[in-house]
Coordinates of C-alpha atoms and ligand atoms in Angstrom, one line a residue:
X104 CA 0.0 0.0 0.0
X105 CA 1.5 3.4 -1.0
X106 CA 2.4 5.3 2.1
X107 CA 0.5 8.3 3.0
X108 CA 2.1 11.3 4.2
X109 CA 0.7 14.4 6.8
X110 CA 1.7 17.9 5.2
X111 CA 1.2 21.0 7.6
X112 CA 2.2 24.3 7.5
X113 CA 4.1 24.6 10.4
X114 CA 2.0 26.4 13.4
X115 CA 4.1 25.5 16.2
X116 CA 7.6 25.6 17.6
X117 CA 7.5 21.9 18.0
X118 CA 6.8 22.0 14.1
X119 CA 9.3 24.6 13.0
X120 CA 11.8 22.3 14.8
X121 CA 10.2 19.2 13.1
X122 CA 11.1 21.3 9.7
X123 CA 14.3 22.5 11.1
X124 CA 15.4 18.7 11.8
X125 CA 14.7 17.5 8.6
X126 CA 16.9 20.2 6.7
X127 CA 19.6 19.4 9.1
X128 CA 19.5 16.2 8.0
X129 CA 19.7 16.8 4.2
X130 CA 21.3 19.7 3.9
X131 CA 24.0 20.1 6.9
X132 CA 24.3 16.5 7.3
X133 CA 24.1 14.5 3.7
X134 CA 25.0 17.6 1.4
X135 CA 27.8 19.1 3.6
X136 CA 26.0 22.8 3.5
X137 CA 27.6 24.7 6.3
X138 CA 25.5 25.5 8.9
X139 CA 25.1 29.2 8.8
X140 CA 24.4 29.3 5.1
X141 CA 22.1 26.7 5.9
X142 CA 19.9 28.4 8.5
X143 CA 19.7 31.9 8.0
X144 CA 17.7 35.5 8.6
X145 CA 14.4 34.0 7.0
X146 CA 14.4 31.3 9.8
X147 CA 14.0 34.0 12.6
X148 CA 10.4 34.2 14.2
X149 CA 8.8 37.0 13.2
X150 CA 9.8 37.1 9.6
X151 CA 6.7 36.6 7.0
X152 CA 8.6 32.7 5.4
X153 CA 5.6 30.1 5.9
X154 CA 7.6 27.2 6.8
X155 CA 6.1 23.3 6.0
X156 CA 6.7 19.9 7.5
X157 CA 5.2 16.4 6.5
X158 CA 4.8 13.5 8.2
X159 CA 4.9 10.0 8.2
X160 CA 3.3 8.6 11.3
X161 CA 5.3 10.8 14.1
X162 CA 8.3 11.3 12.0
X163 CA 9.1 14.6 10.1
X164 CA 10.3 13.1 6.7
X165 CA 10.0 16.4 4.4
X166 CA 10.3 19.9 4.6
X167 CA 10.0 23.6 3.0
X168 CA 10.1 27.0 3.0
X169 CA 8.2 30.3 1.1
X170 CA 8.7 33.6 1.4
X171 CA 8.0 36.8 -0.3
X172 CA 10.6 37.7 -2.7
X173 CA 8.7 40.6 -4.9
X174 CA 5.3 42.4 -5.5
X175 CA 3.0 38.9 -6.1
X176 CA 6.4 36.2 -6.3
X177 CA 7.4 33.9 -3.5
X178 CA 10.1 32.2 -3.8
X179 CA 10.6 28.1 -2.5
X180 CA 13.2 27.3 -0.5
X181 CA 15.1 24.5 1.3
X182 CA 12.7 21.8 -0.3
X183 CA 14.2 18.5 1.0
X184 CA 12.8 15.3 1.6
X185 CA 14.8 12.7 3.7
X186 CA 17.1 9.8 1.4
X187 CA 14.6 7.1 2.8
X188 CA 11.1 8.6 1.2
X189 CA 12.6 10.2 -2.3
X190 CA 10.8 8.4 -4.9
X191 CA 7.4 8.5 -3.5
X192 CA 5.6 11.3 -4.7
X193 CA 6.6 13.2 -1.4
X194 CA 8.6 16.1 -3.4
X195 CA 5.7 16.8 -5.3
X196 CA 3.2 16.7 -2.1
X197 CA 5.2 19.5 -0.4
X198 CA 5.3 21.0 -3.3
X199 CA 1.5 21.2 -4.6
X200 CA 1.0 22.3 -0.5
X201 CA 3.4 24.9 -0.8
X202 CA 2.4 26.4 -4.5
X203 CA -1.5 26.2 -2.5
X204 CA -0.3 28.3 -0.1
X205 CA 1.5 31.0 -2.4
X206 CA -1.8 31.3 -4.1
X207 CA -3.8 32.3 -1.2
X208 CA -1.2 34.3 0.1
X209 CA -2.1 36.2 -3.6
X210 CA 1.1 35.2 -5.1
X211 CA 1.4 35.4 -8.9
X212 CA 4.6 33.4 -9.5
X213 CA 7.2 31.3 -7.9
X214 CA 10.8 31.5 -8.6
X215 CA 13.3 29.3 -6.6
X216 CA 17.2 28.3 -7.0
X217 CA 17.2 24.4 -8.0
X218 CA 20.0 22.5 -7.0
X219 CA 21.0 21.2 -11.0
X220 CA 20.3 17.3 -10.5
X221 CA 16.8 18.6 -9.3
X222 CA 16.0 20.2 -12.6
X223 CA 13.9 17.2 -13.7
X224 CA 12.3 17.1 -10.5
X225 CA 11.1 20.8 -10.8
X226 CA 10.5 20.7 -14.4
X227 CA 8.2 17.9 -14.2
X228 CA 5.5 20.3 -11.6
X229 CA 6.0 23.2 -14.4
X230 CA 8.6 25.7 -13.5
X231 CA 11.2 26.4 -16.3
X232 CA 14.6 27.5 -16.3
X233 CA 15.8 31.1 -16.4
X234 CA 19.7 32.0 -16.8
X235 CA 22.8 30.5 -16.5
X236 CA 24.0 28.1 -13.9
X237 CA 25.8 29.3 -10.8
X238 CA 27.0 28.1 -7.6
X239 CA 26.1 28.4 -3.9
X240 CA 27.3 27.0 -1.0
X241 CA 29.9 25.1 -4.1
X242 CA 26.7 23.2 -5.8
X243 CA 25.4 24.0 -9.2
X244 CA 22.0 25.9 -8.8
X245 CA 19.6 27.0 -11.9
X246 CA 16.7 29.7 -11.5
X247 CA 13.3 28.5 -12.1
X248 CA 10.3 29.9 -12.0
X249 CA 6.3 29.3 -12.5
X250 CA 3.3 31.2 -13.0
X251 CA 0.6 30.3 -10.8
X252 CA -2.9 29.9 -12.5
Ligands
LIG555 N1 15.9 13.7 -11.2 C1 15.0 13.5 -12.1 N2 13.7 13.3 -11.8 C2 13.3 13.4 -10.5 C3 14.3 13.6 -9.5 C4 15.7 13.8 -9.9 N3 16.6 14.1 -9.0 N4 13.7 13.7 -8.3 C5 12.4 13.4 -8.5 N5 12.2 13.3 -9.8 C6 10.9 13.0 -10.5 C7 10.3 11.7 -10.1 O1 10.8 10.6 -10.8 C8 8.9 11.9 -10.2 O2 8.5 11.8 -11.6 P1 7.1 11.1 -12.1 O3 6.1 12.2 -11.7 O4 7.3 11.0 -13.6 O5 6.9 9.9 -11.4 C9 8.7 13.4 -9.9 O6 10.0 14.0 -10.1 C10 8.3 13.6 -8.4 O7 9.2 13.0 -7.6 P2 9.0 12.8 -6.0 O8 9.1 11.3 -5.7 O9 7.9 13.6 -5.6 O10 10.4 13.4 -5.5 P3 11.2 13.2 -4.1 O11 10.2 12.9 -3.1 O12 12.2 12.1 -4.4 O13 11.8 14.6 -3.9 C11 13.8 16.0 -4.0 C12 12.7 15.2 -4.8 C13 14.7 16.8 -5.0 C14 13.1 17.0 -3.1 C15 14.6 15.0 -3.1 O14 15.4 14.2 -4.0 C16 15.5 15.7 -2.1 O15 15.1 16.1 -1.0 N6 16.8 15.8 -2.5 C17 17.9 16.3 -1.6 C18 17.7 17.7 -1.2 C19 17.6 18.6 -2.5 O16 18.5 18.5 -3.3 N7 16.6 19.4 -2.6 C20 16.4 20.3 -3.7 C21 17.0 21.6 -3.4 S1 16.8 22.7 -4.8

């Protein structure tokens, strides 16, 4: 039986450290991102990022971040899901939650930085890439971006 997956956007603190752990993981942990490019100013209570978590049972096992980035455009951020899950439809889940979000928060379009062997990944929910590729924290990133209907 497929597994089935809890998305929220995070409310509480419990949740934003849910999130939090699950980035760690991914990011800090498995993709060697230092830690304070990792976590940074849009993290900090009291900014406007909407922050999301999924679960499987107990367990946070996917995580995400949007925040405004111009008049109407969000941008996604810090999309990861943990090595165990990928493959299951999560990405997209967190995704679809995230893009439902931006649109009643009256966002127009969504522009992120995709890590390059994510392209695919991205491409496949509709955003298409703008610009060259560059690097940050020394991984090859490509802008995307999709209008939101
Ligand atoms: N390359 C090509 N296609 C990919 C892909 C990849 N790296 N990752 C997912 N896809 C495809 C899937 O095959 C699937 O296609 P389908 O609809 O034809 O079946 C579709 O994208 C959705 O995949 P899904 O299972 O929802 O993706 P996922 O749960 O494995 O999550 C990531 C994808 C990128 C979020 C996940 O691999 C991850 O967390 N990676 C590490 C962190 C990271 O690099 N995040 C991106 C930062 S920009």
């Amino acid at each position: 039986m497929p597994k089935t997956y809890e998305i929220r956007q995070v409310q509480t603190d419990q949740e934003k450290r849910d999130a939090l752990s699950v980035r760690r993981t991914v990011f800090i942990e498995e993709q060697q991102v230092p830690e304070e490019l990792e976590i940074d100013e849009h993290d900090e209570a009291g900014t406007p990022t909407l922050h999301f978590v999924a679960y499987a049972g107990d367990i946070p096992v996917a995580a995400g971040r949007l925040r405004p980035y111009a008049p109407g455009v969000g941008k996604v951020e810090r999309v990861a899901v943990l090595s165990g899950e990928r493959g299951t439809g999560l990405g997209r889940l967190i995704m679809q939650e995230m893009e439902e979000a931006a649109r009643q928060n009256g966002y127009r379009k969504l522009k992120l930085n995709a890590q390059c062997h994510a392209r695919r990944f991205y491409e496949k929910l509709g955003y298409a890439p703008i610009g060259d590729v560059f690097e940050e924290a020394g991984i090859p990133h490509i802008s995307m971006e999709k209008p939101l209907s």
